[in-house]
Short mmCIF file of C-alpha atoms in Angstrom, two decimals:
data_model
loop_
_atom_site.label_atom_id
_atom_site.label_comp_id
_atom_site.label_asym_id
_atom_site.label_seq_id
_atom_site.Cartn_x
_atom_site.Cartn_y
_atom_site.Cartn_z
CA MET A 1071 92.81 140.58 44.52
CA ASN A 1072 90.12 142.94 45.02
CA ILE A 1073 86.93 141.58 43.16
CA ARG A 1074 84.80 144.93 43.36
CA GLU A 1075 87.48 146.64 41.51
CA VAL A 1076 87.26 144.38 38.21
CA ALA A 1077 83.44 143.41 38.68
CA PRO A 1078 81.92 145.86 36.24
CA GLU A 1079 84.35 143.96 33.54
CA PHE A 1080 81.76 140.55 33.58
CA GLY A 1081 78.84 140.43 32.33
CA VAL A 1082 75.96 138.34 34.68
CA PHE A 1083 72.34 137.66 33.48
CA VAL A 1084 69.71 135.97 36.10
CA PHE A 1085 66.89 134.20 34.45
CA SER A 1086 63.94 133.42 36.59
CA GLN A 1087 60.23 134.09 36.49
CA ASP A 1088 60.04 134.68 40.28
CA ALA A 1089 60.11 138.37 40.37
CA ASP A 1090 61.06 139.00 44.15
CA LEU A 1091 63.59 136.43 43.38
CA GLY A 1092 65.19 137.73 40.50
CA SER A 1093 65.04 141.41 41.26
CA ARG A 1094 66.63 140.55 44.37
CA LEU A 1095 69.80 138.68 42.26
CA LYS A 1096 69.96 141.45 40.91
CA PHE A 1097 70.03 144.02 42.84
CA ALA A 1098 72.33 142.43 45.47
CA LEU A 1099 74.92 142.20 42.01
CA GLY A 1100 74.84 145.35 40.95
CA MET A 1101 75.42 146.58 44.01
CA ALA A 1102 78.64 144.25 43.74
CA LYS A 1103 79.31 146.27 40.48
CA TYR A 1104 78.58 143.51 38.31
CA ASP A 1105 77.08 144.25 34.84
CA VAL A 1106 73.85 142.52 35.76
CA HIS A 1107 70.53 141.88 33.45
CA PHE A 1108 67.20 140.09 34.49
CA PHE A 1109 65.39 137.93 32.02
CA SER A 1110 62.40 136.47 32.92
CA ASP A 1111 61.89 134.71 29.11
CA PHE A 1112 64.09 132.13 28.37
CA GLU A 1113 64.59 132.87 24.53
CA GLU A 1114 65.16 136.54 25.06
CA MET A 1115 67.69 135.69 27.03
CA PHE A 1116 69.52 133.46 24.48
CA GLN A 1117 69.04 135.84 21.60
CA ARG A 1118 71.10 137.89 24.46
CA VAL A 1119 73.35 135.38 24.85
CA GLN A 1120 73.88 134.85 20.91
CA SER A 1121 74.75 138.32 20.51
CA ALA A 1122 76.89 139.54 23.62
CA ALA A 1123 77.63 136.51 25.57
CA PRO A 1124 77.41 137.16 29.80
CA HIS A 1125 80.48 136.01 31.75
CA VAL A 1126 77.98 134.14 34.49
CA ILE A 1127 74.16 132.77 34.09
CA VAL A 1128 72.35 132.11 37.27
CA LEU A 1129 69.48 129.91 36.38
CA ASP A 1130 66.18 129.38 37.97
CA GLN A 1131 65.12 125.48 37.47
CA ALA A 1132 61.69 126.26 38.56
CA ALA A 1133 61.51 128.30 35.74
CA LEU A 1134 62.52 126.15 32.63
CA VAL A 1135 59.98 124.38 30.30
CA THR A 1136 62.74 121.83 28.70
CA PRO A 1137 64.95 119.82 30.41
CA LEU A 1138 68.13 121.45 31.81
CA SER A 1139 70.61 119.78 29.77
CA GLU A 1140 68.83 120.76 26.91
CA VAL A 1141 69.08 124.28 28.39
CA PHE A 1142 72.53 124.10 29.27
CA GLN A 1143 73.87 122.55 25.59
CA LYS A 1144 72.02 125.30 23.96
CA VAL A 1145 73.64 128.11 26.12
CA LEU A 1146 77.65 126.58 25.79
CA GLU A 1147 76.65 126.01 21.81
CA SER A 1148 76.68 129.78 21.62
CA SER A 1149 79.97 130.38 24.16
CA SER A 1150 81.67 127.68 26.13
CA GLU A 1151 82.95 130.21 28.36
CA ILE A 1152 79.85 130.69 29.79
CA ARG A 1153 79.80 129.10 33.84
CA MET A 1154 76.67 128.23 35.08
CA LEU A 1155 74.55 128.95 38.78
CA CYS A 1156 71.41 127.07 39.54
CA LEU A 1157 68.93 127.43 41.74
CA ALA A 1158 66.43 124.70 41.93
CA GLU A 1159 63.62 122.76 44.73
CA SER A 1160 65.74 120.75 47.32
CA GLU A 1161 64.00 117.61 46.42
CA VAL A 1162 65.97 117.60 43.32
CA LEU A 1163 69.23 119.25 44.02
CA SER A 1164 71.19 115.89 44.37
CA GLN A 1165 70.48 115.90 40.80
CA LEU A 1166 72.37 118.31 39.47
CA ASN A 1167 75.94 116.98 40.46
CA ASP A 1168 75.02 115.30 36.99
CA TYR A 1169 75.84 118.57 35.12
CA ARG A 1170 79.28 119.81 36.59
CA ASP A 1171 80.34 119.56 32.75
CA TYR A 1172 78.20 121.33 31.84
CA ASN A 1173 80.50 124.64 33.21
CA MET A 1174 77.77 124.34 36.06
CA VAL A 1175 80.32 125.67 39.08
CA GLN A 1176 77.70 125.45 41.54
CA TYR A 1177 73.93 125.10 42.77
CA PHE A 1178 71.48 126.40 45.70
CA ASN A 1179 68.20 125.45 46.85
CA ARG A 1180 66.25 128.50 45.80
CA ALA A 1181 64.44 128.15 48.83
CA GLU A 1182 66.86 129.15 51.02
CA GLY A 1183 66.47 132.58 52.62
CA VAL A 1184 70.46 133.32 52.59
CA VAL A 1185 70.23 131.92 48.65
CA VAL A 1186 70.78 135.49 47.28
CA ASP A 1187 74.24 136.08 49.42
CA GLN A 1188 75.37 132.43 48.67
CA VAL A 1189 74.82 133.38 44.79
CA CYS A 1190 76.59 136.98 44.84
CA MET A 1191 79.90 135.01 46.78
CA SER A 1192 79.89 132.52 44.10
CA VAL A 1193 79.75 134.61 41.79
CA ASP A 1194 82.54 136.54 42.79
CA GLN A 1195 84.35 133.14 43.24
CA THR A 1196 83.89 132.06 39.90
CA CYS A 1197 85.31 135.98 38.27
CA GLU A 1198 88.05 135.63 40.20
CA THR A 1199 89.29 132.47 38.84
CA LEU A 1200 88.25 133.65 35.75
CA TYR A 1201 90.08 137.05 35.99
CA ARG A 1202 93.39 134.67 37.70
CA LEU A 1203 92.75 132.42 34.02
CA TYR A 1204 92.99 136.03 31.52
CA GLN A 1205 95.97 137.18 33.58
CA ASN A 1206 97.82 134.01 33.15
CA GLU A 1207 96.98 133.98 29.27
CA GLN A 1208 97.90 137.62 28.98
CA LEU A 1209 100.88 136.83 31.12
CA PHE A 1210 102.08 133.62 28.70
CA ASN A 1211 101.77 135.99 25.82
CA THR A 1212 103.96 138.98 27.51
CA TYR A 1213 106.51 135.96 28.07
CA LYS A 1214 105.97 135.06 24.16
CA GLY A 1215 107.36 138.37 23.18
CA THR A 1216 109.95 138.83 25.58
CA ALA A 1217 111.62 135.02 25.00
CA GLY A 1218 111.44 136.11 21.17
CA GLU A 1219 113.07 139.38 22.01
CA LEU A 1220 116.49 137.58 23.71
CA ALA A 1221 116.16 134.80 20.96
CA TYR A 1222 116.64 137.63 18.65
CA LEU A 1223 119.31 139.11 20.63
CA GLN A 1224 120.91 135.42 21.09
CA GLU A 1225 120.85 134.95 17.42
CA GLU A 1226 122.64 138.49 16.53
CA ASN A 1227 125.25 137.51 18.91
CA GLU A 1228 125.83 134.28 16.85
CA LYS A 1229 126.09 136.35 13.85
CA GLN A 1230 128.91 139.13 15.26
CA LYS A 1231 130.71 135.89 16.45
CA MET A 1232 130.84 134.80 13.91
CA GLY A 1233 132.02 137.96 11.41
CA PRO A 1234 135.79 139.86 12.29
CA GLN A 1235 135.13 141.08 15.63
CA ALA A 1236 132.42 140.61 18.15
CA ARG A 1237 131.33 143.46 20.52
CA PRO A 1238 132.45 142.75 23.85
CA PHE A 1239 128.29 143.17 25.59
CA GLN A 1240 126.78 140.55 23.37
CA THR A 1241 128.89 137.80 24.43
CA ARG A 1242 127.38 138.38 27.88
CA ILE A 1243 123.87 137.02 26.85
CA ALA A 1244 125.09 134.00 27.69
CA GLU A 1245 126.63 134.79 30.68
CA TYR A 1246 123.27 136.41 31.90
CA ARG A 1247 121.65 134.02 30.90
CA ALA A 1248 122.83 131.14 33.28
CA ALA A 1249 121.68 132.91 36.01
CA GLU A 1250 119.51 130.63 38.49
CA SER A 1251 117.74 133.48 40.17
CA LYS A 1252 117.26 137.20 40.23
CA GLU A 1253 119.55 137.28 43.19
CA GLU A 1254 122.45 135.75 41.39
CA LEU A 1255 121.52 137.82 38.32
CA VAL A 1256 122.05 140.99 39.78
CA GLN A 1257 125.52 139.75 41.69
CA MET A 1258 126.66 138.90 38.05
CA PHE A 1259 125.44 142.60 36.66
CA PHE A 1260 128.02 143.54 40.21
CA ARG A 1261 131.06 141.56 38.41
CA GLN A 1262 130.21 142.68 34.72
CA THR A 1263 130.56 146.23 35.87
CA ALA A 1264 133.77 146.06 38.70
CA SER A 1265 134.85 149.10 38.83
CA GLN A 1266 131.75 150.82 39.57
CA SER A 1267 130.14 151.06 43.49
CA TRP A 1268 126.59 150.07 43.41
CA ALA A 1269 123.77 150.06 46.39
CA PHE A 1270 120.63 147.48 45.10
CA LEU A 1271 118.07 148.80 47.17
CA LYS A 1272 115.18 146.39 46.90
CA TYR A 1273 111.20 148.02 46.76
CA VAL A 1274 108.70 145.63 49.52
CA SER A 1275 105.48 147.04 48.90
CA SER A 1276 103.83 145.62 51.65
CA ILE A 1277 105.68 148.20 53.99
CA GLN A 1278 106.29 150.75 51.25
CA THR A 1279 109.54 151.24 51.57
CA TYR A 1280 113.04 150.46 49.86
CA ILE A 1281 115.65 147.96 51.75
CA SER A 1282 118.95 147.59 50.34
CA VAL A 1283 120.14 143.80 49.93
CA SER A 1284 122.81 143.84 48.08
CA SER A 1285 125.94 146.57 47.76
CA GLN A 1286 129.56 146.40 45.95
CA ASN A 1287 132.49 148.59 46.51
CA MET A 1288 130.97 150.42 48.97
CA PRO A 1289 131.96 151.00 52.55
CA ASP A 1290 129.87 148.77 55.21
CA GLU A 1291 128.74 151.48 56.77
CA TRP A 1292 126.85 153.38 53.61
CA VAL A 1293 124.78 150.10 53.26
CA GLU A 1294 124.36 149.03 57.35
CA GLY A 1295 120.68 149.39 58.09
CA LEU A 1296 119.86 151.47 54.23
CA SER A 1297 116.85 152.21 53.79
CA TYR A 1298 113.72 154.65 52.91
CA LYS A 1299 109.92 154.37 53.86
CA ILE A 1300 107.69 156.10 51.34
CA PRO A 1301 106.74 158.98 53.47
CA SER A 1302 102.40 158.74 53.14
CA SER A 1303 102.29 162.19 51.94
CA GLN A 1304 103.97 160.80 48.72
CA SER A 1305 101.47 158.22 47.37
CA ASP A 1306 103.23 159.18 43.77
CA PHE A 1307 106.49 158.37 45.30
CA ASN A 1308 107.19 155.47 42.36
CA ASP A 1309 104.89 157.46 39.63
CA LYS A 1310 107.57 160.21 39.87
CA ILE A 1311 110.41 157.25 39.28
CA LEU A 1312 108.59 155.61 36.64
CA LEU A 1313 109.33 158.82 34.93
CA GLY A 1314 112.72 159.87 35.70
CA GLU A 1315 112.07 162.15 38.29
CA TYR A 1316 113.77 161.41 41.95
CA PRO A 1317 111.75 163.15 44.94
CA GLU A 1318 114.68 165.16 46.52
CA SER A 1319 113.98 164.26 50.56
CA PHE A 1320 115.00 160.72 48.97
CA LEU A 1321 118.28 161.79 47.00
CA GLN A 1322 118.88 163.81 50.17
CA TYR A 1323 118.83 160.72 52.41
CA ILE A 1324 120.86 159.36 50.12
CA LYS A 1325 123.53 161.65 49.90
CA ALA A 1326 123.69 162.60 53.99
CA LYS A 1327 124.14 158.89 54.11
CA TRP A 1328 127.14 158.61 52.26
CA GLY A 1329 128.15 162.29 52.49
CA VAL A 1330 128.37 162.56 48.59
CA ASP A 1331 127.24 165.58 46.87
CA THR A 1332 125.82 163.62 43.56
CA LEU A 1333 124.15 160.72 42.66
CA LYS A 1334 123.40 158.29 39.70
CA VAL A 1335 120.14 156.16 40.28
CA MET A 1336 118.39 153.54 38.04
CA PRO A 1337 115.53 151.75 38.03
CA LEU A 1338 115.18 148.33 37.64
CA LEU A 1339 111.21 147.79 36.40
CA LEU A 1340 109.19 144.13 36.06
CA LYS A 1341 106.26 144.20 33.85
CA ASN A 1342 106.16 148.86 34.58
CA GLU A 1343 106.87 147.96 38.45
CA ILE A 1344 109.76 149.59 40.39
CA GLU A 1345 111.62 146.02 41.93
CA GLY A 1346 114.68 148.27 43.43
CA LEU A 1347 117.04 151.17 42.66
CA LEU A 1348 120.62 150.42 41.73
CA ILE A 1349 122.32 153.37 43.50
CA THR A 1350 126.41 154.79 42.57
CA PRO A 1351 127.86 157.92 43.76
CA GLN A 1352 129.78 157.32 40.44
CA ASP A 1353 128.93 158.58 36.73
CA ILE A 1354 127.83 156.37 34.65
CA SER A 1355 129.54 155.25 31.09
CA ALA A 1356 127.53 154.14 28.07
CA GLU A 1357 128.88 150.80 28.52
CA VAL A 1358 127.86 150.05 31.93
CA ALA A 1359 124.25 151.61 30.60
CA GLU A 1360 124.04 149.45 28.18
CA ASP A 1361 124.72 146.12 29.84
CA PHE A 1362 121.79 147.28 32.82
CA SER A 1363 119.67 147.49 29.81
CA LEU A 1364 120.94 143.36 28.71
CA MET A 1365 120.02 142.58 32.46
CA SER A 1366 116.84 144.08 32.91
CA LEU A 1367 115.57 142.00 30.10
CA VAL A 1368 116.68 138.59 31.11
CA TYR A 1369 115.16 140.12 34.52
CA ASN A 1370 112.28 140.10 33.25
CA LEU A 1371 112.73 137.25 31.42
CA ILE A 1372 113.54 134.56 34.19
CA THR A 1373 110.84 136.22 36.04
CA LEU A 1374 108.90 135.55 33.29
CA GLU A 1375 109.57 131.73 32.94
CA ALA A 1376 108.83 131.16 36.57
CA GLN A 1377 105.64 132.48 36.56
CA PRO A 1378 104.02 129.81 34.18
CA GLN A 1379 105.54 127.28 36.12
CA ASN A 1380 103.94 128.86 39.55
CA LEU A 1381 100.72 128.20 38.02
CA ASP A 1382 101.15 124.42 38.97
CA VAL A 1383 102.37 125.28 42.48
CA GLU A 1384 99.57 128.11 43.47
CA ASP A 1385 96.64 127.63 45.06
CA PRO A 1386 94.20 129.17 43.24
CA LEU A 1387 91.22 130.31 46.41
CA THR A 1388 93.86 131.90 48.16
CA GLY A 1389 96.89 132.59 46.13
CA PHE A 1390 99.07 130.35 48.46
CA TYR A 1391 101.75 127.75 47.36
CA ASN A 1392 99.70 124.43 46.88
CA GLN A 1393 100.85 121.21 48.71
CA LEU A 1394 103.32 120.12 45.59
CA PHE A 1395 105.38 123.25 46.32
CA TYR A 1396 105.10 122.59 49.79
CA LYS A 1397 106.85 119.51 49.66
CA ARG A 1398 109.21 120.43 47.33
CA ILE A 1399 110.25 123.50 49.47
CA LEU A 1400 110.61 121.35 52.56
CA ASP A 1401 113.09 119.25 51.77
CA LYS A 1402 114.97 121.65 50.04
CA GLU A 1403 114.93 123.98 53.44
CA ILE A 1404 115.83 121.01 55.32
CA ASP A 1405 118.99 120.20 53.33
CA ARG A 1406 119.63 124.29 53.88
CA SER A 1407 119.24 123.81 57.45
CA LYS A 1408 121.51 121.02 57.92
CA ARG A 1409 124.73 122.89 55.82
CA THR A 1410 123.30 126.31 58.00
CA PHE A 1411 122.59 124.65 61.71
CA ALA A 1412 119.46 127.18 61.47
CA PRO A 1413 116.20 125.47 62.57
CA ILE A 1414 113.44 124.92 60.35
CA SER A 1415 109.63 124.89 62.12
CA VAL A 1416 106.36 124.03 60.37
CA VAL A 1417 102.70 125.37 61.56
CA LYS A 1418 99.94 123.41 60.82
CA VAL A 1419 96.23 125.47 60.53
CA ALA A 1420 92.99 124.49 60.62
CA ILE A 1421 89.87 126.04 61.04
CA ASP A 1422 87.69 124.95 63.92
CA ILE A 1423 84.75 123.12 63.21
CA PHE A 1424 84.72 123.58 59.27
CA ARG A 1425 82.84 120.83 58.63
CA GLU A 1426 79.55 122.01 60.55
CA ILE A 1427 80.23 126.00 59.39
CA GLU A 1428 80.04 124.11 55.81
CA VAL A 1429 76.69 122.09 56.28
CA SER A 1430 75.27 125.09 57.88
CA HIS A 1431 76.21 127.94 55.77
CA GLY A 1432 77.06 126.27 52.71
CA LYS A 1433 80.62 125.85 50.16
CA ALA A 1434 80.89 129.67 49.20
CA PHE A 1435 80.89 130.98 52.64
CA CYS A 1436 83.43 128.18 53.98
CA ASP A 1437 85.24 129.93 50.97
CA GLU A 1438 84.97 133.28 51.96
CA ILE A 1439 86.45 132.36 55.76
CA ILE A 1440 89.32 130.60 54.11
CA LYS A 1441 90.14 133.79 52.13
CA LYS A 1442 90.13 135.90 55.11
CA VAL A 1443 91.74 133.50 57.05
CA ALA A 1444 94.29 133.45 54.52
CA ASP A 1445 94.74 137.51 54.25
CA VAL A 1446 95.26 137.30 57.87
CA ILE A 1447 97.69 134.18 58.34
CA LYS A 1448 99.64 136.78 55.11
CA GLN A 1449 99.91 139.96 57.90
CA THR A 1450 101.31 137.94 60.51
CA SER A 1451 103.73 136.35 58.72
CA ARG A 1452 107.36 137.41 58.11
CA LEU A 1453 108.90 137.75 54.78
CA PRO A 1454 111.42 134.60 54.66
CA ASP A 1455 108.19 132.40 55.69
CA TYR A 1456 106.90 130.13 53.11
CA ILE A 1457 102.77 129.91 53.11
CA CYS A 1458 101.21 127.01 51.85
CA ARG A 1459 97.70 125.68 51.68
CA THR A 1460 97.80 121.91 51.87
CA ALA A 1461 94.40 120.60 52.02
CA GLU A 1462 90.68 121.83 52.13
CA ASN A 1463 91.09 122.79 55.76
CA GLU A 1464 95.04 122.89 56.05
CA PHE A 1465 97.44 125.78 55.99
CA SER A 1466 101.02 124.71 56.28
CA LEU A 1467 103.32 127.59 57.21
CA VAL A 1468 107.25 127.06 57.07
CA LEU A 1469 108.87 129.12 59.20
CA ILE A 1470 112.89 129.73 58.11
CA ASN A 1471 115.19 129.98 61.15
CA CYS A 1472 112.68 129.64 63.66
CA ASN A 1473 112.63 127.33 66.55
CA ARG A 1474 109.73 125.71 67.90
CA LYS A 1475 109.50 128.79 70.54
CA GLY A 1476 109.46 131.32 68.10
CA ALA A 1477 106.70 129.19 65.93
CA ALA A 1478 104.08 129.41 69.25
CA LEU A 1479 104.80 132.43 69.51
CA ARG A 1480 103.90 133.27 65.34
CA ALA A 1481 100.58 131.04 66.15
CA ASP A 1482 99.73 132.69 69.30
CA ARG A 1483 100.28 136.07 67.49
CA LEU A 1484 97.74 134.80 64.84
CA ARG A 1485 95.47 133.45 67.20
CA GLN A 1486 94.99 136.52 68.74
CA ARG A 1487 94.78 138.34 65.61
CA LEU A 1488 91.66 136.36 64.40
CA LYS A 1489 89.78 137.21 67.56
CA GLY A 1490 89.96 140.70 66.41
CA GLU A 1491 88.71 140.44 62.92
CA SER A 1492 85.02 140.46 61.69
CA PHE A 1493 83.53 138.01 58.87
CA SER A 1494 80.76 138.57 56.65
CA LYS A 1495 77.98 137.21 59.28
CA ALA A 1496 77.25 139.29 62.02
CA GLY A 1497 78.54 137.34 65.55
CA PHE A 1498 80.45 134.79 63.49
CA VAL A 1499 83.52 134.46 65.36
CA VAL A 1500 86.17 132.20 63.63
CA THR A 1501 89.16 130.25 65.76
CA VAL A 1502 91.88 128.39 64.30
CA SER A 1503 93.54 124.82 65.95
CA GLN A 1504 97.59 124.78 65.24
CA GLY A 1505 100.22 122.25 65.31
CA ILE A 1506 103.49 122.96 65.72
CA SER A 1507 106.82 121.05 64.98
CA GLU A 1508 110.62 121.34 64.60
CA TYR A 1509 113.61 120.26 62.97
CA PRO A 1510 116.50 119.37 64.44
CA SER A 1511 115.05 119.64 67.99
CA LEU A 1512 111.92 117.79 67.13
CA THR A 1513 112.49 115.58 64.17
CA LYS A 1514 114.85 114.57 61.53
CA THR A 1515 113.66 114.45 58.07
CA ALA A 1516 111.61 117.03 56.33
CA GLU A 1517 108.97 113.74 55.85
CA SER A 1518 108.54 113.61 59.71
CA LEU A 1519 109.01 117.10 60.27
CA ASN A 1520 105.33 117.24 58.48
CA ASP A 1521 104.01 114.45 60.13
CA SER A 1522 105.01 115.55 64.05
CA ALA A 1523 103.07 118.97 63.01
CA ARG A 1524 99.83 117.18 61.53
CA LYS A 1525 99.76 114.65 64.56
CA ALA A 1526 100.26 117.72 67.26
CA LEU A 1527 97.38 119.55 64.83
CA ASP A 1528 94.74 116.59 64.84
CA PHE A 1529 95.76 115.93 68.76
CA ILE A 1530 94.64 119.78 69.41
CA ILE A 1531 91.48 120.00 67.59
CA THR A 1532 89.96 117.13 69.51
CA LYS A 1533 90.27 119.29 72.85
CA GLY A 1534 87.70 122.18 71.64
CA GLY A 1535 89.95 124.49 69.38
CA ASP A 1536 91.06 128.07 69.86
CA LYS A 1537 94.30 125.90 71.17
CA ILE A 1538 98.09 125.70 70.24
CA CYS A 1539 99.82 122.19 70.40
CA ILE A 1540 103.87 121.65 70.20
CA TYR A 1541 104.46 117.89 69.05
CA LYS A 1542 106.93 116.30 71.89
CA ALA A 1543 109.82 113.99 70.38
CA PRO A 1544 110.41 110.71 71.51
CA LYS A 1545 112.95 109.94 74.34
CA ASP A 1546 115.45 108.55 71.77
CA HIS A 1547 115.58 111.83 69.92
CA GLN A 1548 119.06 112.74 68.73
CA PRO A 1549 119.15 116.21 67.19
CA ASP A 1550 121.61 116.65 64.40
CA PHE A 1551 122.87 119.62 66.34
CA GLN A 1552 121.97 122.03 69.00
CA VAL A 1553 119.45 124.73 68.71
CA ASN A 1554 119.63 127.56 71.23
CA THR A 1555 116.11 128.41 72.69
#
């Protein structure tokens, strides 16, 4: 997410009797688009807190005449949602660890020359975390509403079953509900409309392209290579589809490929965003349209049910999967690899001299580095890859159907791309070390695949950074199957 887009929604109070420090903080936070207010009198600020509580308060301890604990308690009695950042002299910083239970997010040495930058980055991180929290609460409310709607339909279905005649479409609710994934749900819809010809074009937002991912009763030549990239000149393409208007260039492309004169298109939506398009050259009956509406409802419900679970497996700083998800997916993908005889690689990535950066520049700056590196990892990843943050300074990339040589090329692409990136401090260069392992050529199990990739990473870290190491299998290792290299 781009915190600047939502920054005006967050209120920040700055309290200090140092006019120079306070004004610099107010200016910097104002330039970052926050709704910021500067106070030099605590009682004046506290009255404002009671009438319009901010999201974040930056407190200069040197300006306080009452104990810090009393100040925190007084503020939190007005609103327990307020997050606190504290500025203090270097000799009292170690005492501030005791105030973590008072919603204190971070503290800084007020005499540091970069303290304003540190505070701004910490406010960004705090407000981004709050924004995600508010989104999750909204998501849960949406989920409850959708779940309630489906429960109502199921109740009506049971009533109909007890009547003299049951309408056929209502009995399909339970069948749709049994789908374990969105992909299976679309296939189930195909089966429910067996006489209809369909092509499902999924929308991939990262490349602004509709790609054919499944079909029914279609000639192979109609769907092979079927994709449509939205022209840069048509930025309102999806907005028009949401309004029921299908751009003529898109329709003509499909008609020409299929050799037909007419098309019917039904957009599959998720929270008012396009997930994909179901396209057919046939007319759509009322029964088929009714079935599509029912499938769409269950499609949304499956997604909303999965998202609260995802909160437990998502790293809040990067948005990547966390260690819990990584362990689950690695076990699952090793099982899949054994069935399909397709290799799977793990790349472990660590930022070089991470601890030195943290000591010299602070945690807030380190978090910015982590997010920047995460962005580059995402940009250089394939759609099937799983990207996880498995430790404070460790990313684990699970590369499906990829041998160790392919993983090495992928790792080098990331290494080269980082060299061209600029970071927030002029002249600051970030490099990474990477360890690689592969199943089945180098390891036998999910656990050994993970451990061997980490051993490769730990080894190469000691060699100066900005390097890649591929794990070497023991001499007696026998692969479960052979991999083309």
